[in-house]
Short mmCIF file of C-alpha atoms in Angstrom, two decimals:
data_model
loop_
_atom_site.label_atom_id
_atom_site.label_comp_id
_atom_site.label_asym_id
_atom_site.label_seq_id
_atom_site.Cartn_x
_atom_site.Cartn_y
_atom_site.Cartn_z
CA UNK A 1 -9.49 27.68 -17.35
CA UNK A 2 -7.79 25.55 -14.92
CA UNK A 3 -9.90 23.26 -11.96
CA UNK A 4 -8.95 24.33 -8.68
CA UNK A 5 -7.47 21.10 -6.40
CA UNK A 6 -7.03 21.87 -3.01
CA UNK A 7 -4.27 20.87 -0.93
CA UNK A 8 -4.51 17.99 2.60
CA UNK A 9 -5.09 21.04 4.86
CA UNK A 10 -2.79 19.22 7.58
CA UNK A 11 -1.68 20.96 10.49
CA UNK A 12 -4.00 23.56 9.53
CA UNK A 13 -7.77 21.74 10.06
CA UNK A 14 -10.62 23.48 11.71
CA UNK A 15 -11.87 22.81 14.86
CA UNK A 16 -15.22 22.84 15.85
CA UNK A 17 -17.26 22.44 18.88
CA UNK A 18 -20.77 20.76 19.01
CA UNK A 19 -23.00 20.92 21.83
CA UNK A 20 -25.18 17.51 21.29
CA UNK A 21 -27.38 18.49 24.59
CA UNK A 22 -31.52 17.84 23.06
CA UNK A 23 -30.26 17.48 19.52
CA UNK A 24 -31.77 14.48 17.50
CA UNK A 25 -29.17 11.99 17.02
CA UNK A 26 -29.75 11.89 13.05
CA UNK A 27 -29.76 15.55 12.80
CA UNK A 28 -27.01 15.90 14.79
CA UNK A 29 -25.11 12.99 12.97
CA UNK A 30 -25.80 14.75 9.47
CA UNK A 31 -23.96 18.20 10.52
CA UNK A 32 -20.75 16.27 12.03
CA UNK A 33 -20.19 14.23 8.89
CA UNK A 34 -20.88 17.30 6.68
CA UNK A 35 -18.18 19.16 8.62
CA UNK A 36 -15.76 15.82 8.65
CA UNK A 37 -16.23 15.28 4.71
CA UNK A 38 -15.36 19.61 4.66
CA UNK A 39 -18.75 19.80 2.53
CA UNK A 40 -19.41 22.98 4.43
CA UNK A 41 -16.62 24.62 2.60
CA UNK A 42 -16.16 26.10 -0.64
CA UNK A 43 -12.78 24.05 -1.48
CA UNK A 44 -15.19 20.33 -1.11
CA UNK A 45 -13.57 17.72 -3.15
CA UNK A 46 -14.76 14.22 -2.86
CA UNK A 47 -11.25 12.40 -3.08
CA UNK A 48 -9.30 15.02 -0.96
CA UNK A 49 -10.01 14.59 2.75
CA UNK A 50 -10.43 18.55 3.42
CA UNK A 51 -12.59 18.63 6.52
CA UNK A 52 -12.30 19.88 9.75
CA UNK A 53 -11.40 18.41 13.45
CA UNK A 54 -15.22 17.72 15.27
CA UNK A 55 -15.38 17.80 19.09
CA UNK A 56 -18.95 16.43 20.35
CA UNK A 57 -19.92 17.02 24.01
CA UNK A 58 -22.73 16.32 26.02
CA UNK A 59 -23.21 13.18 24.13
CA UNK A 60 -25.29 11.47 26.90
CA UNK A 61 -27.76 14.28 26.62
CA UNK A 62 -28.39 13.41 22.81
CA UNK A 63 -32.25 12.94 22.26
CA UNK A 64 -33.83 9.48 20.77
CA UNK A 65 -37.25 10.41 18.72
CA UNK A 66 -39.66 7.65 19.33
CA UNK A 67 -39.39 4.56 21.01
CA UNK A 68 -36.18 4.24 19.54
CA UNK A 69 -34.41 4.31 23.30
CA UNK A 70 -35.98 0.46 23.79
CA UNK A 71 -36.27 -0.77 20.46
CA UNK A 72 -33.26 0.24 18.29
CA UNK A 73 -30.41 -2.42 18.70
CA UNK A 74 -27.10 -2.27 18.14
CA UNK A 75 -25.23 -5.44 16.55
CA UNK A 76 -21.85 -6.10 16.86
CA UNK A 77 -20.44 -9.49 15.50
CA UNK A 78 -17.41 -10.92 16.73
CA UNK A 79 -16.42 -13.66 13.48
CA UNK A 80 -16.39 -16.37 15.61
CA UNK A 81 -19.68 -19.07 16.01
CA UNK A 82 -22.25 -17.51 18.23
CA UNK A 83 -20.59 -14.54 18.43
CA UNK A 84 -23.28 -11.89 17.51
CA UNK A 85 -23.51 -9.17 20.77
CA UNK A 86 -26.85 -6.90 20.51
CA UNK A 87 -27.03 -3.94 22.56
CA UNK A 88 -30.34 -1.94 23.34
CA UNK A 89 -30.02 2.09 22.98
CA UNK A 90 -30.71 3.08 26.37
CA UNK A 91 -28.05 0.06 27.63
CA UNK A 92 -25.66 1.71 25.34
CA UNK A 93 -26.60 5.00 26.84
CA UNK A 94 -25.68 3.84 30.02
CA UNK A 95 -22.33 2.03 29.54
CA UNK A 96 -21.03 3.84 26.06
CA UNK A 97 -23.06 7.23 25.58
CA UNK A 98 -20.10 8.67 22.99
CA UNK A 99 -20.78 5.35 20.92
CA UNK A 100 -24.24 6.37 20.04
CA UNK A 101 -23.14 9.34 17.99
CA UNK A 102 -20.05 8.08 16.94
CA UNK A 103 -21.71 4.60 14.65
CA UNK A 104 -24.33 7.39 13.56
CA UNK A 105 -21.69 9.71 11.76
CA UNK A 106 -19.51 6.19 10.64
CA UNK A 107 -22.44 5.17 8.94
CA UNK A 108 -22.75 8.69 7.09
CA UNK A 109 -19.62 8.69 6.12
CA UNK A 110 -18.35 6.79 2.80
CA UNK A 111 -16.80 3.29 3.43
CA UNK A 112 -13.47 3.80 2.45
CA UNK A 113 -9.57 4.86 3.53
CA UNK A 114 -10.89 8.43 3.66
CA UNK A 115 -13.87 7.75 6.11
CA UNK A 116 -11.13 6.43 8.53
CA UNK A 117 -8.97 9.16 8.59
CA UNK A 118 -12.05 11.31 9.29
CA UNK A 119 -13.54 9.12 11.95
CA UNK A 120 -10.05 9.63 13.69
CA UNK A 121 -10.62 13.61 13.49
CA UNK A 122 -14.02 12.58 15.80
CA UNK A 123 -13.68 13.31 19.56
CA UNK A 124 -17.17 12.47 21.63
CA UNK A 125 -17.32 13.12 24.86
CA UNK A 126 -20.23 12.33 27.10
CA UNK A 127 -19.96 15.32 29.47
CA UNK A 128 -19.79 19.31 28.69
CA UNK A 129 -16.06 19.40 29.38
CA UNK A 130 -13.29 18.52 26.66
CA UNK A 131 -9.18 18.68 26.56
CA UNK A 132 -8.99 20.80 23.60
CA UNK A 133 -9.52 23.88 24.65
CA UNK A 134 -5.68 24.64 23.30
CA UNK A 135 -6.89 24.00 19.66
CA UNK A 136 -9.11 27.41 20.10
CA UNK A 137 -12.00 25.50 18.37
CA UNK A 138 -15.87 27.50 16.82
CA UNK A 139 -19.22 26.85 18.19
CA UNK A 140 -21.36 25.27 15.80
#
């Protein structure tokens, strides 16, 4: 018997659409990396980045369980002395909506070359419209 290695799909990725409108973030976060990582397919491999092109939209509408819009913060730190920036949720809402679900599927994803290249296949957009209608991408 011989193992099966798929191929870099290339040119020939999935697209998919994902409507984040009252969908928790975490939830929501889980079934974009899946599809990223191509763990929803049959061909998976760990080391062969096989996953599919994710669109997100409505990503303002994305629902926060809890108290989670006031108290989770978001840290960014710059290197430099004093440099540490924390950002509330719902101020992040408000300037950066697409950021919330984009560090929720980074930090899903493994922390490696791979995870880069898939975090590049990641297109968030804060309304309901998006330019890649052309692409002919599935409803999730």
């Amino acid at each position: 018997m011989k193992t099966f290695v798929p191929n870099d799909p290339g040119v020939n990725r999935r697209w998919i659409v994902v409507d984040a409108e009252g969908k928790s973030v975490g939830r929501l976060a889980v079934i974009v990396a899946n599809a990223l990582r191509g763990k929803d397919q049959p061909t998976y491999t760990p080391w062969i980045d096989t996953g599919a092109f994710v669109v997100v939209t409505n990503a303002a509408k994305v629902k926060l369980t809890g108290r989670k819009e006031e108290q989770k913060i978001y840290q960014n730190y710059t290197g430099w002395r004093s440099g540490l920036h924390e950002t509330t949720a719902a101020e992040m809402r408000a300037k950066h909506p697409e950021l919330i679900i984009k560090k929720a599927v980074e930090g899903m994803l493994p922390g490696n070359k791979l995870a880069r290249g898939m975090m590049r296949r990641l297109k968030v957009y804060a309304g309901a419209e998006h330019p890649h209608a052309a692409q002919k991408p599935v409803e999730l």
